[in-house]
mmCIF file of C-alpha atoms and ligand atoms in Angstrom:
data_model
loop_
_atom_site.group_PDB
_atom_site.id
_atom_site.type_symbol
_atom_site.label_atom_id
_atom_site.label_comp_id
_atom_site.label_asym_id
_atom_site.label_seq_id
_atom_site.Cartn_x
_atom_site.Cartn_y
_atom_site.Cartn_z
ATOM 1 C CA UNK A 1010 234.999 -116.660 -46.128
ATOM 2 C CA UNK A 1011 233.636 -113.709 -48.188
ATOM 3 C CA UNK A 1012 231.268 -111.548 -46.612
ATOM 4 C CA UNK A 1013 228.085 -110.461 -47.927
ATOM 5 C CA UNK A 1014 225.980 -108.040 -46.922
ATOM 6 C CA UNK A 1015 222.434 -107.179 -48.072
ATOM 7 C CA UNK A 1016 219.059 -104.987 -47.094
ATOM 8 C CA UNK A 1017 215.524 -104.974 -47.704
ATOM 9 C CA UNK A 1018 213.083 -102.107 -46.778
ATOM 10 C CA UNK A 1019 210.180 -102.476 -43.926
ATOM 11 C CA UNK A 1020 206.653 -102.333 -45.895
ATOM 12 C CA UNK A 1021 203.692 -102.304 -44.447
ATOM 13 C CA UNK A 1022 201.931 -105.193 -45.448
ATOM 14 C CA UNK A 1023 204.471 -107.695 -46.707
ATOM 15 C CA UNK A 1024 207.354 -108.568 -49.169
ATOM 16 C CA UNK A 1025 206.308 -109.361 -52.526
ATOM 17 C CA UNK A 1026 207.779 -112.009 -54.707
ATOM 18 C CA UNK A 1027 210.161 -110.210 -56.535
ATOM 19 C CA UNK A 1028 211.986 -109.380 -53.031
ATOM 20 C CA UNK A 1029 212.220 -112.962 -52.323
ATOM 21 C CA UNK A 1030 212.635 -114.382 -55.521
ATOM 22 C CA UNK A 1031 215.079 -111.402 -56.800
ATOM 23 C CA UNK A 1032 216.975 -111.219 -53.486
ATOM 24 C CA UNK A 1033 216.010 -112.626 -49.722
ATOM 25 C CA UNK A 1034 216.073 -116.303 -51.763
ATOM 26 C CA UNK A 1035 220.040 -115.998 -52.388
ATOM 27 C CA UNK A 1036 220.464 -114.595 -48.353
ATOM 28 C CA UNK A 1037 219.178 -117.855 -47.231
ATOM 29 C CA UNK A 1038 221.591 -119.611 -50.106
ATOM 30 C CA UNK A 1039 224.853 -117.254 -48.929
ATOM 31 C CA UNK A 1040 224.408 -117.545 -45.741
ATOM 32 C CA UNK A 1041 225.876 -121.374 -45.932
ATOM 33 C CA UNK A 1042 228.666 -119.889 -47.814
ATOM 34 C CA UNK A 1043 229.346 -116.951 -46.589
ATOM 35 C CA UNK A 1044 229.975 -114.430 -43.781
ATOM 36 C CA UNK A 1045 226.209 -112.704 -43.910
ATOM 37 C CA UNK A 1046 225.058 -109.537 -42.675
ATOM 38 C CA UNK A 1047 221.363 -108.811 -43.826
ATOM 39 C CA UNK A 1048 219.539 -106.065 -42.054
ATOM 40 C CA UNK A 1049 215.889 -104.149 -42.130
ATOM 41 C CA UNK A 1050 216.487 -100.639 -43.671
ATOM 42 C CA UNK A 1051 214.402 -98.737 -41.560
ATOM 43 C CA UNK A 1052 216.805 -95.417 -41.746
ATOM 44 C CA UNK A 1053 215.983 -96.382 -45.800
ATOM 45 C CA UNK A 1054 212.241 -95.981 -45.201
ATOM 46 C CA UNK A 1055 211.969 -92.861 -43.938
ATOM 47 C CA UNK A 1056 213.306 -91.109 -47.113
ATOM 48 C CA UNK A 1057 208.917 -91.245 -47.898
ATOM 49 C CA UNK A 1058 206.837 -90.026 -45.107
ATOM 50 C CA UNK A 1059 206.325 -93.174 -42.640
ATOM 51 C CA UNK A 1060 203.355 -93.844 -39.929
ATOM 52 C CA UNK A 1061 205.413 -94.436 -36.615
ATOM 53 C CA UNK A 1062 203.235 -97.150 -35.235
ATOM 54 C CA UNK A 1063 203.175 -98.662 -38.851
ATOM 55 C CA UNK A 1064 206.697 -98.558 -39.262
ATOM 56 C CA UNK A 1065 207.554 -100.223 -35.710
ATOM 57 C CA UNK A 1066 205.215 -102.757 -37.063
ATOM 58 C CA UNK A 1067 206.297 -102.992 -40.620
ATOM 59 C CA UNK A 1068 210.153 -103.284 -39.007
ATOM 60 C CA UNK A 1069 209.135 -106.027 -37.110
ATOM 61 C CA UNK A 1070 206.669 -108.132 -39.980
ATOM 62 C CA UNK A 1071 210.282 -107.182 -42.438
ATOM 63 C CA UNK A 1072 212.124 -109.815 -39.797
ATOM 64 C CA UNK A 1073 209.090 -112.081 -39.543
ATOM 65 C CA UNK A 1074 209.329 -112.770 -42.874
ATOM 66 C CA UNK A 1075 213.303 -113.014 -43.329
ATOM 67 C CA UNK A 1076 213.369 -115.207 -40.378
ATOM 68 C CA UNK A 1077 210.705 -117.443 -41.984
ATOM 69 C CA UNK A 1078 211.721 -117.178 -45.381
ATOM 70 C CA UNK A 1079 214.939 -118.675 -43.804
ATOM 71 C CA UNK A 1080 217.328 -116.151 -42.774
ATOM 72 C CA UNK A 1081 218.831 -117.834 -40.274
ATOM 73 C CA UNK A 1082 220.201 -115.809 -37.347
ATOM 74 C CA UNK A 1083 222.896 -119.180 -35.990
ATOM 75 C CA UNK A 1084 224.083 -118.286 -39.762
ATOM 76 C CA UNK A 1085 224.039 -114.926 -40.393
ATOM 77 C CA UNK A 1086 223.905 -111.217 -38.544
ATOM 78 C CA UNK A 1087 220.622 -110.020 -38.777
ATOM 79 C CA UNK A 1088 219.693 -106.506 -37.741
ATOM 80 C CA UNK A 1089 217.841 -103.940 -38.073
ATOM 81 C CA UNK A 1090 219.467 -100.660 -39.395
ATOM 82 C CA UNK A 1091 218.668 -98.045 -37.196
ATOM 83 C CA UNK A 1092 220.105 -100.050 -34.191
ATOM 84 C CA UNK A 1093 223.787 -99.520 -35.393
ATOM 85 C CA UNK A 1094 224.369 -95.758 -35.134
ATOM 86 C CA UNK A 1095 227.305 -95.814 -37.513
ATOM 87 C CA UNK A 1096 225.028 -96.514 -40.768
ATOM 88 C CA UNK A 1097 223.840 -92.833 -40.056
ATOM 89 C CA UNK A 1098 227.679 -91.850 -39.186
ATOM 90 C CA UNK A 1099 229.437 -93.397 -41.900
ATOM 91 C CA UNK A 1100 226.451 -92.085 -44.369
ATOM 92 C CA UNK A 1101 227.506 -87.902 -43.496
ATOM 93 C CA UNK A 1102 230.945 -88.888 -44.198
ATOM 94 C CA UNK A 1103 230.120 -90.705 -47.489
ATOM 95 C CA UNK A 1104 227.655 -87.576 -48.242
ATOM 96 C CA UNK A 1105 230.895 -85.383 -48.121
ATOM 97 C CA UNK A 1106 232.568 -87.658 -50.950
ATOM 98 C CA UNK A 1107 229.878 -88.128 -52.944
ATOM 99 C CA UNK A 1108 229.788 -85.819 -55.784
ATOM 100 C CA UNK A 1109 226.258 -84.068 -56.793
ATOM 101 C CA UNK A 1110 226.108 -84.661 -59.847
ATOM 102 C CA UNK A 1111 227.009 -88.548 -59.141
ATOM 103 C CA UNK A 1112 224.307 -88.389 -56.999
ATOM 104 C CA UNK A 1113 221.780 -86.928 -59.815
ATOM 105 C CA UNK A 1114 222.437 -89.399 -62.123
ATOM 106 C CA UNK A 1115 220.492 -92.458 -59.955
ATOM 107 C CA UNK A 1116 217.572 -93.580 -62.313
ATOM 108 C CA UNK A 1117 216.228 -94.474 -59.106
ATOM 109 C CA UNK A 1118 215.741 -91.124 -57.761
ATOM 110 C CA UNK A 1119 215.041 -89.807 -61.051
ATOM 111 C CA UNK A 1120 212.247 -91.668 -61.257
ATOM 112 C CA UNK A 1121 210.314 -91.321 -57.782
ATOM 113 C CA UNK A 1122 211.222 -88.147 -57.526
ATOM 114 C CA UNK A 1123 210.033 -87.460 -61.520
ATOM 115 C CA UNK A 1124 206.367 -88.874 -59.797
ATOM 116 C CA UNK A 1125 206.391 -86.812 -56.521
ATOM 117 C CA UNK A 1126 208.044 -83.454 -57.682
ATOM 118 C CA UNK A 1127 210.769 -81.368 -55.990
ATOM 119 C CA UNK A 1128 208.204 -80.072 -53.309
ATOM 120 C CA UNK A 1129 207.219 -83.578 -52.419
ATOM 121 C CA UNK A 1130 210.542 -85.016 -52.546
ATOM 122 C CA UNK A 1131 212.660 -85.696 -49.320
ATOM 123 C CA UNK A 1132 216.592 -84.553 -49.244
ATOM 124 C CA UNK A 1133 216.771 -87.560 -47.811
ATOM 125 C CA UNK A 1134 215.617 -89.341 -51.098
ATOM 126 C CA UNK A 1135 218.529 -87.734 -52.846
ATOM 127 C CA UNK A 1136 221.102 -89.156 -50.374
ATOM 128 C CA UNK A 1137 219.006 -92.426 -50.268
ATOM 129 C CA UNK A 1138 221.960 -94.294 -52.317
ATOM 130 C CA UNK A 1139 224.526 -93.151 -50.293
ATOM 131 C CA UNK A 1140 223.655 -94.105 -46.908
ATOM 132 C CA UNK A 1141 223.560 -97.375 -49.138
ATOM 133 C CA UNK A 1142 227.027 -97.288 -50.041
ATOM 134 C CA UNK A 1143 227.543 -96.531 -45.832
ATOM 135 C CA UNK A 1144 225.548 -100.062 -44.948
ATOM 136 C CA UNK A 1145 228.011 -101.611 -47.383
ATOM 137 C CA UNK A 1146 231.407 -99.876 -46.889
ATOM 138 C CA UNK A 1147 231.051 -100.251 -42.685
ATOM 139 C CA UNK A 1148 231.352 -104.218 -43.614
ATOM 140 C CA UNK A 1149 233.741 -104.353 -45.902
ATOM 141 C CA UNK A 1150 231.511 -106.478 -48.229
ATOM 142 C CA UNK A 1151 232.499 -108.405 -51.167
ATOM 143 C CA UNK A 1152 229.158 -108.801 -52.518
ATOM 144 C CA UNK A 1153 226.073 -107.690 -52.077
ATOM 145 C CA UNK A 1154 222.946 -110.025 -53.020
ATOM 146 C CA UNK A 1155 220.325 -107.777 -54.600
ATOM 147 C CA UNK A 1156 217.754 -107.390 -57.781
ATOM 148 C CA UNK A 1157 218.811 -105.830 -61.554
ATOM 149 C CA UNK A 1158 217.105 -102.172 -59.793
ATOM 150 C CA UNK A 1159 220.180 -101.858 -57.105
ATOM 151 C CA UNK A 1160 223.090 -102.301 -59.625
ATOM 152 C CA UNK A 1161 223.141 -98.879 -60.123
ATOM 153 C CA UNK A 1162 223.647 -98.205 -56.403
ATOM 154 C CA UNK A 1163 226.519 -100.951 -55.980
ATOM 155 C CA UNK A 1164 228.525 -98.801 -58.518
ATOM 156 C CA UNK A 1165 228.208 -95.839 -56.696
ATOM 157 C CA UNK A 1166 229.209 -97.643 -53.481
ATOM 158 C CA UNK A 1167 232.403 -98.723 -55.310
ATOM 159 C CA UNK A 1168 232.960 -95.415 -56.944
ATOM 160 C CA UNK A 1169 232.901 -93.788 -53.844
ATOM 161 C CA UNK A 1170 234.802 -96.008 -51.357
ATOM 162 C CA UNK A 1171 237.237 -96.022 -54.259
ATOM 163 C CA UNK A 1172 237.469 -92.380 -53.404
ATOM 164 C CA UNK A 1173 238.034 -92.310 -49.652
ATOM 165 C CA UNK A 1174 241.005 -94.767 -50.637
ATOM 166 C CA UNK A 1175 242.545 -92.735 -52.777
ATOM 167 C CA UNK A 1176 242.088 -89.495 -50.847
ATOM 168 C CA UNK A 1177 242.313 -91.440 -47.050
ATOM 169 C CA UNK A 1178 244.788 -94.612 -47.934
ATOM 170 C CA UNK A 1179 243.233 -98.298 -48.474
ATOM 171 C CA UNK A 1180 240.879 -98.610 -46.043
ATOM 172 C CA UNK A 1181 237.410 -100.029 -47.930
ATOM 173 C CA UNK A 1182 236.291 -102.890 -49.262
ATOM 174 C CA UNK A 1183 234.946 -102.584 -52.872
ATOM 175 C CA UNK A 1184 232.025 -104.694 -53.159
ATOM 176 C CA UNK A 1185 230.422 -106.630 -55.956
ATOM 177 C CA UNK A 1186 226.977 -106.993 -56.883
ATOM 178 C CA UNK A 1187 225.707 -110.253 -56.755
ATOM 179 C CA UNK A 1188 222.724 -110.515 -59.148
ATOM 180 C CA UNK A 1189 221.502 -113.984 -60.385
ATOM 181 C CA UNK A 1190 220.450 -113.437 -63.761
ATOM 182 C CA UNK A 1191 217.124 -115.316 -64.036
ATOM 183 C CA UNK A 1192 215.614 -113.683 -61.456
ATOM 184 C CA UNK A 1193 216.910 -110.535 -61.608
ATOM 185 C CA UNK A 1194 213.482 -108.944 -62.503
ATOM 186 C CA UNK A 1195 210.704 -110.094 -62.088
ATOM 187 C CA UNK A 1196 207.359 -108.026 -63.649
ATOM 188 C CA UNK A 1197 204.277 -107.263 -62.672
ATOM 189 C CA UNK A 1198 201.815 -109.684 -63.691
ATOM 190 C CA UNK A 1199 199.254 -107.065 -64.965
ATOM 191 C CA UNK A 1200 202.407 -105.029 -67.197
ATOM 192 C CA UNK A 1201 204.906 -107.559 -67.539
ATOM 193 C CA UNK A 1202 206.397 -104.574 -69.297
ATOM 194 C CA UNK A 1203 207.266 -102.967 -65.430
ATOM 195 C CA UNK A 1204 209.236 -104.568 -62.353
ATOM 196 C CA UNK A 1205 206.711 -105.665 -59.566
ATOM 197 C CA UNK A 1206 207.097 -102.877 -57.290
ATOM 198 C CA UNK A 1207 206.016 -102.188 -53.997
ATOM 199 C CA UNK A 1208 205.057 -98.653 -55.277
ATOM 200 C CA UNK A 1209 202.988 -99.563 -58.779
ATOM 201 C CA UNK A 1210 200.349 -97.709 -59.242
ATOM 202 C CA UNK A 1211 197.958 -100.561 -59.021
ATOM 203 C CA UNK A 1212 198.485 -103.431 -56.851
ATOM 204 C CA UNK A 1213 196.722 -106.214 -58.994
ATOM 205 C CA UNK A 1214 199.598 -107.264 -60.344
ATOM 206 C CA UNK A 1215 201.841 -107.660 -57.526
ATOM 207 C CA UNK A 1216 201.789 -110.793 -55.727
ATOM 208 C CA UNK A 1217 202.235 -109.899 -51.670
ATOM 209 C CA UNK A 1218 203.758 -112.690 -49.834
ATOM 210 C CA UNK A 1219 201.240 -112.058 -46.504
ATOM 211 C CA UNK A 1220 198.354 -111.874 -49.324
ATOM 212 C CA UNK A 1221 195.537 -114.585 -48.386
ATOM 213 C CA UNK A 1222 195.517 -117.527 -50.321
ATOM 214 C CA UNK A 1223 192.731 -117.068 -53.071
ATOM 215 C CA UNK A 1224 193.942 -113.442 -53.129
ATOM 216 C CA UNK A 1225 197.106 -114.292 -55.196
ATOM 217 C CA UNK A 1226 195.882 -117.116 -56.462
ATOM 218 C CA UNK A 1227 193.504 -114.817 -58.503
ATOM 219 C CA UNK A 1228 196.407 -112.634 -59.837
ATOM 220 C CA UNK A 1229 198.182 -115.404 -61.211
ATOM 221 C CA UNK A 1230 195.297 -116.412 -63.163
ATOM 222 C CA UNK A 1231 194.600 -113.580 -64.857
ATOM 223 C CA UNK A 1232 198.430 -112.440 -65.496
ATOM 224 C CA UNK A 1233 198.606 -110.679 -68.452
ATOM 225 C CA UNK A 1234 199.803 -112.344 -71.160
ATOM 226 C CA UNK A 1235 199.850 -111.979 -75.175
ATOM 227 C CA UNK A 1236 197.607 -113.791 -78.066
ATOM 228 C CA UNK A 1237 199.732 -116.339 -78.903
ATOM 229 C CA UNK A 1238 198.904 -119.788 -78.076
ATOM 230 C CA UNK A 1239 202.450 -121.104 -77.884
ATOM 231 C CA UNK A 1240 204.205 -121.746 -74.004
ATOM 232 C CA UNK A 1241 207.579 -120.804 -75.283
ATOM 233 C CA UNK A 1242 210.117 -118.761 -72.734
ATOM 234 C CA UNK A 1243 210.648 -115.119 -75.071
ATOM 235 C CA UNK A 1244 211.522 -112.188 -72.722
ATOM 236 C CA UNK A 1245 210.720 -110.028 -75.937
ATOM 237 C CA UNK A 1246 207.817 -111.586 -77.762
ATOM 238 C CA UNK A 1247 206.396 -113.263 -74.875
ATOM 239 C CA UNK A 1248 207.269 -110.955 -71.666
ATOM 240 C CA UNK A 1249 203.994 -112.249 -69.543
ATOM 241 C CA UNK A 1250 204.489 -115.689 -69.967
ATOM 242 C CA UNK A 1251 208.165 -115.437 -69.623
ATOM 243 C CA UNK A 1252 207.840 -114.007 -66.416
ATOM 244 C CA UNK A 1253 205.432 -116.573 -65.144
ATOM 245 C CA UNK A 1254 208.206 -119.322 -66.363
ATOM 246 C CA UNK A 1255 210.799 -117.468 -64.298
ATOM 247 C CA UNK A 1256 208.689 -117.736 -61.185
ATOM 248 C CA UNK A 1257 207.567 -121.178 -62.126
ATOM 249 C CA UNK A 1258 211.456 -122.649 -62.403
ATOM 250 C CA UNK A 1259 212.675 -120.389 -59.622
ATOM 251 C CA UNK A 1260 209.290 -122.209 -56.902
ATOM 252 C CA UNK A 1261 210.535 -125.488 -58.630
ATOM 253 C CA UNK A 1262 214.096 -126.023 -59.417
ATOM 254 C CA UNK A 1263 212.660 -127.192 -63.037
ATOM 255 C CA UNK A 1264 214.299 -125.582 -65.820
ATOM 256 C CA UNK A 1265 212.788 -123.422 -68.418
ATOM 257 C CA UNK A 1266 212.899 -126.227 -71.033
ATOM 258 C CA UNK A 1267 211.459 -128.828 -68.829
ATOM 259 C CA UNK A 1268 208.357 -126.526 -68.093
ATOM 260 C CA UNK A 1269 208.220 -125.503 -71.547
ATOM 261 C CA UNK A 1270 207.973 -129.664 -72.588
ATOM 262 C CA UNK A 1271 205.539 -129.870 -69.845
ATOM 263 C CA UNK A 1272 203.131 -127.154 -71.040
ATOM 264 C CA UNK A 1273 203.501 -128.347 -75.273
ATOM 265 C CA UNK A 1274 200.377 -128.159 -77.164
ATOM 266 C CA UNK A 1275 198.754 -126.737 -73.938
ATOM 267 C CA UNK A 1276 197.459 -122.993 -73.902
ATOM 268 C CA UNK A 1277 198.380 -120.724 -71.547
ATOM 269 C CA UNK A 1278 195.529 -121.008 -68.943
ATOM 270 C CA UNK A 1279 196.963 -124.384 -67.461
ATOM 271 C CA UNK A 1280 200.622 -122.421 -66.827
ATOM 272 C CA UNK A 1281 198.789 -120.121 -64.952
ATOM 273 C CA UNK A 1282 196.741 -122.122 -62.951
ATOM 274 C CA UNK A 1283 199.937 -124.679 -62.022
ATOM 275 C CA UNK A 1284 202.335 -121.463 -60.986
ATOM 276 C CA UNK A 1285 199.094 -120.284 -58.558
ATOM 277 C CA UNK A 1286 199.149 -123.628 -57.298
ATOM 278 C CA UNK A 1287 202.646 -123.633 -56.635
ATOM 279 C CA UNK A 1288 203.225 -120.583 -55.358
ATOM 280 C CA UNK A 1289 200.437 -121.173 -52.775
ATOM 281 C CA UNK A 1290 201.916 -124.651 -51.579
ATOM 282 C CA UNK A 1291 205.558 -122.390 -51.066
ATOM 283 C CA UNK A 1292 203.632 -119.453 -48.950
ATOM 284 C CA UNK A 1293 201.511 -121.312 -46.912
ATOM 285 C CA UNK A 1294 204.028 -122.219 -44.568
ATOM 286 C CA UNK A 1295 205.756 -119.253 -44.511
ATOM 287 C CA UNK A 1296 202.800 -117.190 -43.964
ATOM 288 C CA UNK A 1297 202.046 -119.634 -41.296
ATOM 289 C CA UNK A 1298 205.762 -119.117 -40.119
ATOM 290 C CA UNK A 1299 205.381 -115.526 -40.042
ATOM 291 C CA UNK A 1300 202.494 -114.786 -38.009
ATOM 292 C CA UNK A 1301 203.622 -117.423 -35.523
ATOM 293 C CA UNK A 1302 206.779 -115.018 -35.094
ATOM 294 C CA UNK A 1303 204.680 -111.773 -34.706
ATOM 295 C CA UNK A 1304 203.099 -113.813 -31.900
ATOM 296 C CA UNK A 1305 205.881 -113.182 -29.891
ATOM 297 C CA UNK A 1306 207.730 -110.016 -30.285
ATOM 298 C CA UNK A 1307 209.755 -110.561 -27.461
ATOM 299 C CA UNK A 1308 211.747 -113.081 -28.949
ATOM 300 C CA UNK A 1309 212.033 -111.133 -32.337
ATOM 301 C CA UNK A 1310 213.413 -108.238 -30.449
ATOM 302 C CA UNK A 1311 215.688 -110.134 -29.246
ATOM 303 C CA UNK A 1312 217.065 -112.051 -32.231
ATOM 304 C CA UNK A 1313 217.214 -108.172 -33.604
ATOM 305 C CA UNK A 1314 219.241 -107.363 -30.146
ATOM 306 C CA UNK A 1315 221.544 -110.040 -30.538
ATOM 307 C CA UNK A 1316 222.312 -109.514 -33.955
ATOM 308 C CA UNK A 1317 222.940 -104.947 -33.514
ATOM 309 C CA UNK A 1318 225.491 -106.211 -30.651
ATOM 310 C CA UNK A 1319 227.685 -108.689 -33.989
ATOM 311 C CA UNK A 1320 226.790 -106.046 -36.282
ATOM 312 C CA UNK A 1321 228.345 -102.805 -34.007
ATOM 313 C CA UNK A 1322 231.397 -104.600 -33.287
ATOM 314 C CA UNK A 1323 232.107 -104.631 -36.919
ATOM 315 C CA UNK A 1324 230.965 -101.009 -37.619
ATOM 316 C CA UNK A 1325 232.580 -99.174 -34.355
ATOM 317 C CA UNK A 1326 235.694 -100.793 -35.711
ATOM 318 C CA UNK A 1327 235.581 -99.369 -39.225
ATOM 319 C CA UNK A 1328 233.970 -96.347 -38.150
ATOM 320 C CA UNK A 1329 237.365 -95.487 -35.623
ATOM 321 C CA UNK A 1330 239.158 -96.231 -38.707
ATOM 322 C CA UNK A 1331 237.563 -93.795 -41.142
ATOM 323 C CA UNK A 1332 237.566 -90.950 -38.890
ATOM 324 C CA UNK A 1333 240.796 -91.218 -37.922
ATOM 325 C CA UNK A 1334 242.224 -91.575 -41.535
ATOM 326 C CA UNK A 1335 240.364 -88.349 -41.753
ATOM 327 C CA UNK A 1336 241.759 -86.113 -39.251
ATOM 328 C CA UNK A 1337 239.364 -86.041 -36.444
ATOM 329 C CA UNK A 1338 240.864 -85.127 -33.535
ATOM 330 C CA UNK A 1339 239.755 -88.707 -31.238
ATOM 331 C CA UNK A 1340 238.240 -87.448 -27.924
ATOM 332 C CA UNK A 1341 240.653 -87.580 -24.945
HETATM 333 P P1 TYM B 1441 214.073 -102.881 -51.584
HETATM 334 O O1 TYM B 1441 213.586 -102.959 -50.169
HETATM 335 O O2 TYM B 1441 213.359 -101.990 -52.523
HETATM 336 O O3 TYM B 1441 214.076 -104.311 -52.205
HETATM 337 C C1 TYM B 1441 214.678 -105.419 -51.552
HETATM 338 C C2 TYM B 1441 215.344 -106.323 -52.581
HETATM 339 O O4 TYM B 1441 214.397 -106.819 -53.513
HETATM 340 C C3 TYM B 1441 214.886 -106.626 -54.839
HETATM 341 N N1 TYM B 1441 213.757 -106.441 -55.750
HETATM 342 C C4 TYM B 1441 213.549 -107.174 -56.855
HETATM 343 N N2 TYM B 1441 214.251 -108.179 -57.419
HETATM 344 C C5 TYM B 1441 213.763 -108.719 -58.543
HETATM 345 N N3 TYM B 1441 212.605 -108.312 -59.134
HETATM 346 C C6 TYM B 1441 211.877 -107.313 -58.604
HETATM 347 N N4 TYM B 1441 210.751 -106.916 -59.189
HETATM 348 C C7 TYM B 1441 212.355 -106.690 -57.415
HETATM 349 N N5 TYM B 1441 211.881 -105.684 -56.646
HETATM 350 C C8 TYM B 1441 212.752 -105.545 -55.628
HETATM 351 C C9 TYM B 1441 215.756 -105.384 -54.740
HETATM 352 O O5 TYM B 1441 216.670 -105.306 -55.802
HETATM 353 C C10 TYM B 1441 216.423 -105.568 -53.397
HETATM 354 O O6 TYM B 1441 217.559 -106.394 -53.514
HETATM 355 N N6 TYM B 1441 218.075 -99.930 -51.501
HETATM 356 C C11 TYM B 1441 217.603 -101.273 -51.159
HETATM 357 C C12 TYM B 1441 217.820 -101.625 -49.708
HETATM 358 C C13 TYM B 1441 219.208 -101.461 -49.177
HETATM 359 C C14 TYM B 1441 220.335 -102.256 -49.471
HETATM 360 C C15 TYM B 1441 221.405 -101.743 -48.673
HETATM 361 C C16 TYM B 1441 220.562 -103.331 -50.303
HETATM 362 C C17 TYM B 1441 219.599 -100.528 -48.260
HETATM 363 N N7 TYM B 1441 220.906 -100.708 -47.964
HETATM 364 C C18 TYM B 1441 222.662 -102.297 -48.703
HETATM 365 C C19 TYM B 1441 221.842 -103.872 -50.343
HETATM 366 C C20 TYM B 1441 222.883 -103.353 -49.557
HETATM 367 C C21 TYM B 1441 216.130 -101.329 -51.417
HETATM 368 O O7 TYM B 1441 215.436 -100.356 -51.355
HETATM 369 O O8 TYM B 1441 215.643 -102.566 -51.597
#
């Protein structure tokens, strides 16, 4: 079995539906295939100035809503970061090998840090992609399941792994993105133009998974989307309602052509309407899923004990390895 290995950042709030759609959808796939490790990035979240009681609760919502989205822990490892010391260990090492100008070139960083300026900006947001490339390396991943936005850091997790190799003898795994192309992206329904992101400036256009009912139901309906009249699937002409067909085959299984024969002659207001409609038959459970697991964070902690005890006995092992292939003296 390949092994893949993914992450997803604690919010406070919820997930929105380009993080399921653009990533935790293919865990719950892979995880029938594969040998999966999925985990809450916690050590990730940090890089921007956190709340500690939000972030113990955002940690624990982030597994809520894997668990119900259908991350299942029989089939998978699922952890949260911060409980696996070598993430942190394995990140100084991989800091060491990672060159600084390597580093500079993450659009990523580039761009939060463009908005926040080197004052507000965390060191920690600089070495954000390389405590990545640690999560990754310590499993020895083939692949890792993510959205178009974390290609960039896959690279660098095989550019440098390729490094210790060469300098330390084969020792890592060179993962693999895994990125399904439809929903690789998927854009804010207010600037189609822009990936929905947790961060956007304005949130009317990003469709929270733990939103109430008529809450998303409104975005949908008035998605941005162009003067045409035409439901026709045209990432360039037609970015808004391309974006709303994405979502609409990804809820459905329908493909783009069937939807589009669905919707002929029809304007654009009925495509809108149906995708709210669908979307809030897919979240209702879930949501109803999730807050039934906050109910009892006992039993989340320990589904998040049970899967740091899998997940260290993996990492200790690789972690021996690197720092022994280094040179450090192993204590007596
Ligand atoms: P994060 O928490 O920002 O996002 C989680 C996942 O959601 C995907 N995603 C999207 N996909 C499609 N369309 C969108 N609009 C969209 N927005 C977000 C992301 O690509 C991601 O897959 N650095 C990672 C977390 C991480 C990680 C890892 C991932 C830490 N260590 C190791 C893989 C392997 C991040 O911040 O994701």
């Amino acid at each position: 079995r390949l092994r893949v290995l993914s992450g997803i950042q604690p919010t406070a709030g919820s997930f929105h539906l380009g993080n399921y759609l653009g990533a935790v959808r293919q865990w719950v796939a892979l995880q029938e295939t594969h040998d999966a490790f999925y985990m809450v990035v916690d050590l990730h979240a940090i890089t921007i100035p956190q709340d500690p009681a939000e972030l113990r609760a955002s940690t624990r919502l982030a597994a809520a809503q894997l668990l119900s989205a259908g991350v299942d822990p029989a089939r998978c490892t699922l952890f949260v970061q911060s409980h696996v010391p070598e993430h942190s260990q394995l990140a100084w090492v991989m800091n060491c090998l990672t060159r600084f100008g390597e580093a500079s070139r993450m659009t990523q960083f580039k761009d939060k840090s463009a908005k926040q300026g080197a004052e507000g900006t965390s060191v920690g947001l600089f070495t954000y992609p390389v405590l990545q490339a640690a999560d990754i390396l310590l499993y020895h991943a083939n692949q890792v399941p993510v959205g178009e936005d974390q290609r960039q850091h896959v690279e660098l997790t095989r550019d440098v792994g390729q490094r210790f190799n060469s300098q330390f003898g084969d020792t890592l795994t060179l993962p693999e993105a895994y990125i399904l192309k439809e929903t690789a992206k998927i854009y804010d329904l207010q600037d189609p133009a822009a990936k929905m992101s947790k961060s956007a400036a304005s949130d009317k256009g990003v469709v929270w998974l733990m939103d109430e009912a008529k809450v998303s139901a409104k975005k949908f309906r008035s998605a941005v989307t162009d003067t045409g009249t035409e439901v026709r699937y045209d990432p360039v002409a037609k970015p808004g309602v391309s974006n709303l067909l994405t979502i609409y085959s990804a809820l459905t299984g329908l493909s783009v052509g069937e939807i589009e024969e669905k919707f002929a002659g029809q304007l654009y207001g009925p495509l809108k309407t149906e995708v709210a409609e669908i979307f809030a038959d897919w979240v209702a459970p879930f949501r109803t899923r999730v807050l039934e697991f906050l109910d009892d964070p006992a039993q989340l902690d320990a589904i998040l004990a049970e899967g740091a005890a899998k997940a260290r006995e993996v990492a200790s092992g690789t972690m021996a390895t690197v720092y022994d292939r280094m040179g450090f003296l192993a204590p007596a």
